[in-house]
PDB file of C-alpha atoms in Angstrom:
ATOM      1  CA  MET A1293      70.079  58.940 -51.316  1.00  0.00           C
ATOM      2  CA  THR A1294      66.893  58.239 -49.935  1.00  0.00           C
ATOM      3  CA  SER A1295      65.054  59.745 -46.709  1.00  0.00           C
ATOM      4  CA  ALA A1296      65.007  55.931 -45.179  1.00  0.00           C
ATOM      5  CA  SER A1297      68.835  55.502 -45.618  1.00  0.00           C
ATOM      6  CA  THR A1298      69.360  59.166 -44.187  1.00  0.00           C
ATOM      7  CA  SER A1299      67.442  58.317 -40.904  1.00  0.00           C
ATOM      8  CA  ARG A1300      69.523  55.063 -40.767  1.00  0.00           C
ATOM      9  CA  SER A1301      72.664  56.850 -41.314  1.00  0.00           C
ATOM     10  CA  PHE A1302      71.742  59.355 -38.417  1.00  0.00           C
ATOM     11  CA  PHE A1303      71.073  56.437 -35.969  1.00  0.00           C
ATOM     12  CA  LYS A1304      74.135  54.721 -36.924  1.00  0.00           C
ATOM     13  CA  GLU A1305      75.926  57.876 -35.754  1.00  0.00           C
ATOM     14  CA  LEU A1306      73.699  58.704 -32.857  1.00  0.00           C
ATOM     15  CA  PRO A1307      75.567  56.408 -30.463  1.00  0.00           C
ATOM     16  CA  PHE A1308      78.947  57.863 -31.649  1.00  0.00           C
ATOM     17  CA  LEU A1309      77.524  61.709 -31.297  1.00  0.00           C
ATOM     18  CA  ALA A1310      76.381  60.656 -27.658  1.00  0.00           C
ATOM     19  CA  VAL A1311      79.522  58.845 -26.570  1.00  0.00           C
ATOM     20  CA  THR A1312      81.640  62.327 -28.155  1.00  0.00           C
ATOM     21  CA  ALA A1313      79.296  64.712 -25.970  1.00  0.00           C
ATOM     22  CA  VAL A1314      80.067  62.963 -22.953  1.00  0.00           C
ATOM     23  CA  VAL A1315      83.933  62.716 -23.537  1.00  0.00           C
ATOM     24  CA  LEU A1316      83.853  66.466 -24.248  1.00  0.00           C
ATOM     25  CA  ALA A1317      81.472  67.578 -21.251  1.00  0.00           C
ATOM     26  CA  LEU A1318      83.863  65.530 -19.146  1.00  0.00           C
ATOM     27  CA  LEU A1319      86.900  66.837 -20.177  1.00  0.00           C
ATOM     28  CA  ILE A1320      85.523  70.693 -20.164  1.00  0.00           C
ATOM     29  CA  ARG A1321      84.380  69.593 -16.509  1.00  0.00           C
ATOM     30  CA  THR A1322      87.775  68.333 -15.181  1.00  0.00           C
ATOM     31  CA  PHE A1323      90.639  71.017 -17.125  1.00  0.00           C
ATOM     32  CA  VAL A1324      88.377  73.777 -18.238  1.00  0.00           C
ATOM     33  CA  LEU A1325      85.288  74.924 -16.524  1.00  0.00           C
ATOM     34  CA  GLN A1326      83.081  73.528 -13.328  1.00  0.00           C
ATOM     35  CA  THR A1327      80.042  74.905 -11.253  1.00  0.00           C
ATOM     36  CA  PHE A1328      80.079  74.883  -7.490  1.00  0.00           C
ATOM     37  CA  TYR A1329      77.484  75.850  -4.983  1.00  0.00           C
ATOM     38  CA  ILE A1330      78.591  78.197  -2.377  1.00  0.00           C
ATOM     39  CA  PRO A1331      78.020  76.260   0.674  1.00  0.00           C
ATOM     40  CA  SER A1332      77.888  79.049   3.281  1.00  0.00           C
ATOM     41  CA  GLY A1333      77.844  82.462   4.251  1.00  0.00           C
ATOM     42  CA  SER A1334      81.395  83.137   4.549  1.00  0.00           C
ATOM     43  CA  MET A1335      81.505  84.978   1.638  1.00  0.00           C
ATOM     44  CA  GLU A1336      78.640  87.377   1.575  1.00  0.00           C
ATOM     45  CA  ARG A1337      77.668  89.870   0.101  1.00  0.00           C
ATOM     46  CA  THR A1338      79.808  88.980  -2.581  1.00  0.00           C
ATOM     47  CA  LEU A1339      78.669  85.328  -2.702  1.00  0.00           C
ATOM     48  CA  HIS A1340      75.007  84.588  -1.129  1.00  0.00           C
ATOM     49  CA  GLY A1341      75.134  80.997   1.164  1.00  0.00           C
ATOM     50  CA  CYS A1342      73.334  81.617   3.790  1.00  0.00           C
ATOM     51  CA  GLU A1343      70.865  79.826   5.654  1.00  0.00           C
ATOM     52  CA  GLY A1344      67.557  80.453   3.923  1.00  0.00           C
ATOM     53  CA  CYS A1345      68.679  82.197   1.054  1.00  0.00           C
ATOM     54  CA  THR A1346      68.981  81.081  -2.522  1.00  0.00           C
ATOM     55  CA  ARG A1347      72.896  79.979  -2.794  1.00  0.00           C
ATOM     56  CA  ASP A1348      74.658  81.273  -5.596  1.00  0.00           C
ATOM     57  CA  ARG A1349      76.078  78.987  -8.057  1.00  0.00           C
ATOM     58  CA  VAL A1350      79.292  80.023  -9.514  1.00  0.00           C
ATOM     59  CA  ILE A1351      81.588  78.938 -12.675  1.00  0.00           C
ATOM     60  CA  VAL A1352      85.178  78.448 -11.802  1.00  0.00           C
ATOM     61  CA  GLU A1353      87.599  78.734 -14.243  1.00  0.00           C
ATOM     62  CA  LYS A1354      90.543  76.052 -13.962  1.00  0.00           C
ATOM     63  CA  VAL A1355      92.867  77.004 -16.812  1.00  0.00           C
ATOM     64  CA  THR A1356      94.528  80.026 -15.678  1.00  0.00           C
ATOM     65  CA  TYR A1357      96.176  78.311 -12.502  1.00  0.00           C
ATOM     66  CA  LEU A1358      97.676  75.697 -14.754  1.00  0.00           C
ATOM     67  CA  PHE A1359     100.365  78.506 -15.891  1.00  0.00           C
ATOM     68  CA  SER A1360     100.476  80.822 -12.796  1.00  0.00           C
ATOM     69  CA  ASP A1361      99.655  80.869  -8.957  1.00  0.00           C
ATOM     70  CA  PRO A1362      96.556  82.744  -7.602  1.00  0.00           C
ATOM     71  CA  ASP A1363      96.772  86.572  -6.789  1.00  0.00           C
ATOM     72  CA  PRO A1364      95.676  88.635  -3.694  1.00  0.00           C
ATOM     73  CA  GLY A1365      92.104  89.086  -4.275  1.00  0.00           C
ATOM     74  CA  ASP A1366      91.369  86.467  -6.411  1.00  0.00           C
ATOM     75  CA  ILE A1367      88.403  84.260  -5.315  1.00  0.00           C
ATOM     76  CA  VAL A1368      89.296  80.811  -5.622  1.00  0.00           C
ATOM     77  CA  VAL A1369      87.742  77.389  -4.832  1.00  0.00           C
ATOM     78  CA  PHE A1370      90.101  74.601  -3.208  1.00  0.00           C
ATOM     79  CA  HIS A1371      89.750  71.185  -1.847  1.00  0.00           C
ATOM     80  CA  GLY A1372      90.367  71.287   2.083  1.00  0.00           C
ATOM     81  CA  THR A1373      93.456  69.794   3.513  1.00  0.00           C
ATOM     82  CA  GLY A1374      95.232  69.249   6.865  1.00  0.00           C
ATOM     83  CA  ASP A1375      93.322  71.687   9.436  1.00  0.00           C
ATOM     84  CA  TRP A1376      90.291  72.521   6.762  1.00  0.00           C
ATOM     85  CA  PRO A1377      87.162  70.481   6.239  1.00  0.00           C
ATOM     86  CA  ARG A1378      87.334  67.671   3.672  1.00  0.00           C
ATOM     87  CA  GLU A1379      85.230  69.452   1.261  1.00  0.00           C
ATOM     88  CA  ASP A1380      85.246  72.215  -1.472  1.00  0.00           C
ATOM     89  CA  LEU A1381      85.458  75.509  -0.213  1.00  0.00           C
ATOM     90  CA  ILE A1382      85.478  79.232  -1.319  1.00  0.00           C
ATOM     91  CA  LYS A1383      87.479  82.035   0.229  1.00  0.00           C
ATOM     92  CA  ARG A1384      89.300  85.251  -1.215  1.00  0.00           C
ATOM     93  CA  VAL A1385      93.085  85.338  -1.696  1.00  0.00           C
ATOM     94  CA  ILE A1386      94.822  87.671   0.840  1.00  0.00           C
ATOM     95  CA  ALA A1387      98.409  86.844   0.760  1.00  0.00           C
ATOM     96  CA  THR A1388     100.580  84.700  -1.286  1.00  0.00           C
ATOM     97  CA  ALA A1389     104.069  82.956  -0.873  1.00  0.00           C
ATOM     98  CA  GLY A1390     106.679  85.319   0.622  1.00  0.00           C
ATOM     99  CA  GLN A1391     104.167  88.253   1.904  1.00  0.00           C
ATOM    100  CA  THR A1392     103.598  88.799   5.848  1.00  0.00           C
ATOM    101  CA  VAL A1393      99.767  89.143   6.839  1.00  0.00           C
ATOM    102  CA  GLU A1394      98.915  90.713  10.359  1.00  0.00           C
ATOM    103  CA  CYS A1395      95.895  92.226  11.937  1.00  0.00           C
ATOM    104  CA  CYS A1396      94.943  94.898  12.618  1.00  0.00           C
ATOM    105  CA  GLU A1397      95.748  98.367  11.777  1.00  0.00           C
ATOM    106  CA  GLU A1398      93.057 100.767  12.239  1.00  0.00           C
ATOM    107  CA  GLY A1399      90.718  97.677  11.471  1.00  0.00           C
ATOM    108  CA  LYS A1400      92.213  96.879   8.459  1.00  0.00           C
ATOM    109  CA  VAL A1401      94.176  93.582   7.661  1.00  0.00           C
ATOM    110  CA  VAL A1402      97.840  94.326   7.122  1.00  0.00           C
ATOM    111  CA  VAL A1403      99.757  92.747   3.901  1.00  0.00           C
ATOM    112  CA  ASP A1404     103.789  93.646   3.645  1.00  0.00           C
ATOM    113  CA  GLY A1405     103.194  96.465   6.027  1.00  0.00           C
ATOM    114  CA  ASP A1406     100.562  98.053   3.939  1.00  0.00           C
ATOM    115  CA  PRO A1407      96.667  98.161   5.266  1.00  0.00           C
ATOM    116  CA  ILE A1408      94.664  96.727   2.613  1.00  0.00           C
ATOM    117  CA  ASP A1409      91.548  98.239   1.130  1.00  0.00           C
ATOM    118  CA  GLU A1410      88.562  95.598   1.153  1.00  0.00           C
ATOM    119  CA  PRO A1411      85.409  97.356  -0.075  1.00  0.00           C
ATOM    120  CA  TYR A1412      83.999  93.894  -0.709  1.00  0.00           C
ATOM    121  CA  LEU A1413      83.854  93.167   3.225  1.00  0.00           C
ATOM    122  CA  TYR A1414      80.365  92.266   4.878  1.00  0.00           C
ATOM    123  CA  GLN A1415      81.365  91.943   8.385  1.00  0.00           C
ATOM    124  CA  ASP A1416      84.966  92.317   9.734  1.00  0.00           C
ATOM    125  CA  ASP A1417      85.316  91.173  13.216  1.00  0.00           C
ATOM    126  CA  HIS A1418      88.897  92.354  13.602  1.00  0.00           C
ATOM    127  CA  ARG A1419      89.637  89.182  15.115  1.00  0.00           C
ATOM    128  CA  ALA A1420      93.307  89.729  15.790  1.00  0.00           C
ATOM    129  CA  PHE A1421      95.853  87.122  14.576  1.00  0.00           C
ATOM    130  CA  GLU A1422      99.832  86.510  14.879  1.00  0.00           C
ATOM    131  CA  LYS A1423     101.835  87.926  12.007  1.00  0.00           C
ATOM    132  CA  VAL A1424     102.532  85.095   9.574  1.00  0.00           C
ATOM    133  CA  THR A1425     104.737  84.763   6.581  1.00  0.00           C
ATOM    134  CA  VAL A1426     102.953  82.854   4.080  1.00  0.00           C
ATOM    135  CA  PRO A1427     105.562  79.828   2.805  1.00  0.00           C
ATOM    136  CA  ASP A1428     106.391  78.888  -0.885  1.00  0.00           C
ATOM    137  CA  GLY A1429     103.345  76.765  -2.253  1.00  0.00           C
ATOM    138  CA  MET A1430     100.482  78.374  -0.131  1.00  0.00           C
ATOM    139  CA  LEU A1431      97.893  80.919   0.344  1.00  0.00           C
ATOM    140  CA  TRP A1432      96.450  83.156   3.341  1.00  0.00           C
ATOM    141  CA  VAL A1433      92.639  82.976   2.352  1.00  0.00           C
ATOM    142  CA  MET A1434      89.684  84.749   3.941  1.00  0.00           C
ATOM    143  CA  GLY A1435      86.225  85.127   3.877  1.00  0.00           C
ATOM    144  CA  ASP A1436      84.561  88.392   2.811  1.00  0.00           C
ATOM    145  CA  HIS A1437      82.195  88.020   5.642  1.00  0.00           C
ATOM    146  CA  ARG A1438      84.910  87.877   8.303  1.00  0.00           C
ATOM    147  CA  SER A1439      82.728  87.265  11.701  1.00  0.00           C
ATOM    148  CA  GLY A1440      80.936  84.115  10.152  1.00  0.00           C
ATOM    149  CA  SER A1441      83.904  82.909   8.274  1.00  0.00           C
ATOM    150  CA  SER A1442      86.118  79.913   9.490  1.00  0.00           C
ATOM    151  CA  ASP A1443      89.658  80.690   7.222  1.00  0.00           C
ATOM    152  CA  SER A1444      93.178  80.715   7.501  1.00  0.00           C
ATOM    153  CA  ARG A1445      92.944  82.545  10.959  1.00  0.00           C
ATOM    154  CA  ASP A1446      91.466  79.137  12.016  1.00  0.00           C
ATOM    155  CA  ASN A1447      92.779  76.535   9.533  1.00  0.00           C
ATOM    156  CA  GLY A1448      96.221  77.873   8.418  1.00  0.00           C
ATOM    157  CA  PHE A1449      97.449  78.011   4.997  1.00  0.00           C
ATOM    158  CA  VAL A1450      95.726  76.766   1.610  1.00  0.00           C
ATOM    159  CA  PRO A1451      98.085  74.718  -0.579  1.00  0.00           C
ATOM    160  CA  VAL A1452      98.138  76.396  -4.094  1.00  0.00           C
ATOM    161  CA  ASP A1453      98.100  72.469  -5.388  1.00  0.00           C
ATOM    162  CA  SER A1454      94.744  72.552  -3.556  1.00  0.00           C
ATOM    163  CA  VAL A1455      93.264  75.054  -5.657  1.00  0.00           C
ATOM    164  CA  VAL A1456      90.491  74.032  -7.841  1.00  0.00           C
ATOM    165  CA  GLY A1457      90.157  77.054  -9.854  1.00  0.00           C
ATOM    166  CA  HIS A1458      89.417  80.805  -9.908  1.00  0.00           C
ATOM    167  CA  ALA A1459      85.657  81.694  -9.377  1.00  0.00           C
ATOM    168  CA  ARG A1460      84.808  83.832 -12.621  1.00  0.00           C
ATOM    169  CA  LEU A1461      80.923  84.256 -12.850  1.00  0.00           C
ATOM    170  CA  ILE A1462      77.762  83.962 -10.549  1.00  0.00           C
ATOM    171  CA  ILE A1463      75.367  81.990 -12.514  1.00  0.00           C
ATOM    172  CA  TRP A1464      72.585  81.259 -10.614  1.00  0.00           C
ATOM    173  CA  PRO A1465      70.020  82.466  -9.199  1.00  0.00           C
ATOM    174  CA  VAL A1466      69.458  84.502 -12.762  1.00  0.00           C
ATOM    175  CA  THR A1467      68.870  87.756 -10.717  1.00  0.00           C
ATOM    176  CA  ARG A1468      72.323  87.706  -9.413  1.00  0.00           C
ATOM    177  CA  TRP A1469      74.263  87.152 -12.676  1.00  0.00           C
ATOM    178  CA  ASP A1470      77.657  88.916 -12.200  1.00  0.00           C
ATOM    179  CA  TRP A1471      81.193  88.608 -13.059  1.00  0.00           C
ATOM    180  CA  LEU A1472      83.559  88.443  -9.999  1.00  0.00           C
TER     181      LEU A1472
END
């Protein structure tokens, strides 16, 4: 085989390789991993999204929630529905279907009668809300920067079906690379 025929063979395969790469990238983005910018400061200090700061970019893994629902403590990206803004949002799951949530006992959110430990909180406004039981197929979510977060206290429950995936890794800026 001559070098001329080798280069012709490469150029014949190039369109196939390009189409394959695009299809694989779309499949991965649709079903496995996707990146998101943090849109606000509601998850500060865990995730930066404040005005004037370099907003974090996170990798969201989509496979886990194809087989199970989110757990309390998970940081999830979801599509806003109902009273939520019609955009992608990121919050921490506080309670899932069947759990009761209320505020506050000694300044702590209470789930199923027990105050939860939240070492990730940045600022907590201790804003009271009615005791609620999370319905089937729903989540109660809150931001880590409670005084700067519009969350389930304001917008109600989040349907599990609207969850895009589990935020797993901060990838940008490089100085903030970290597992979530």
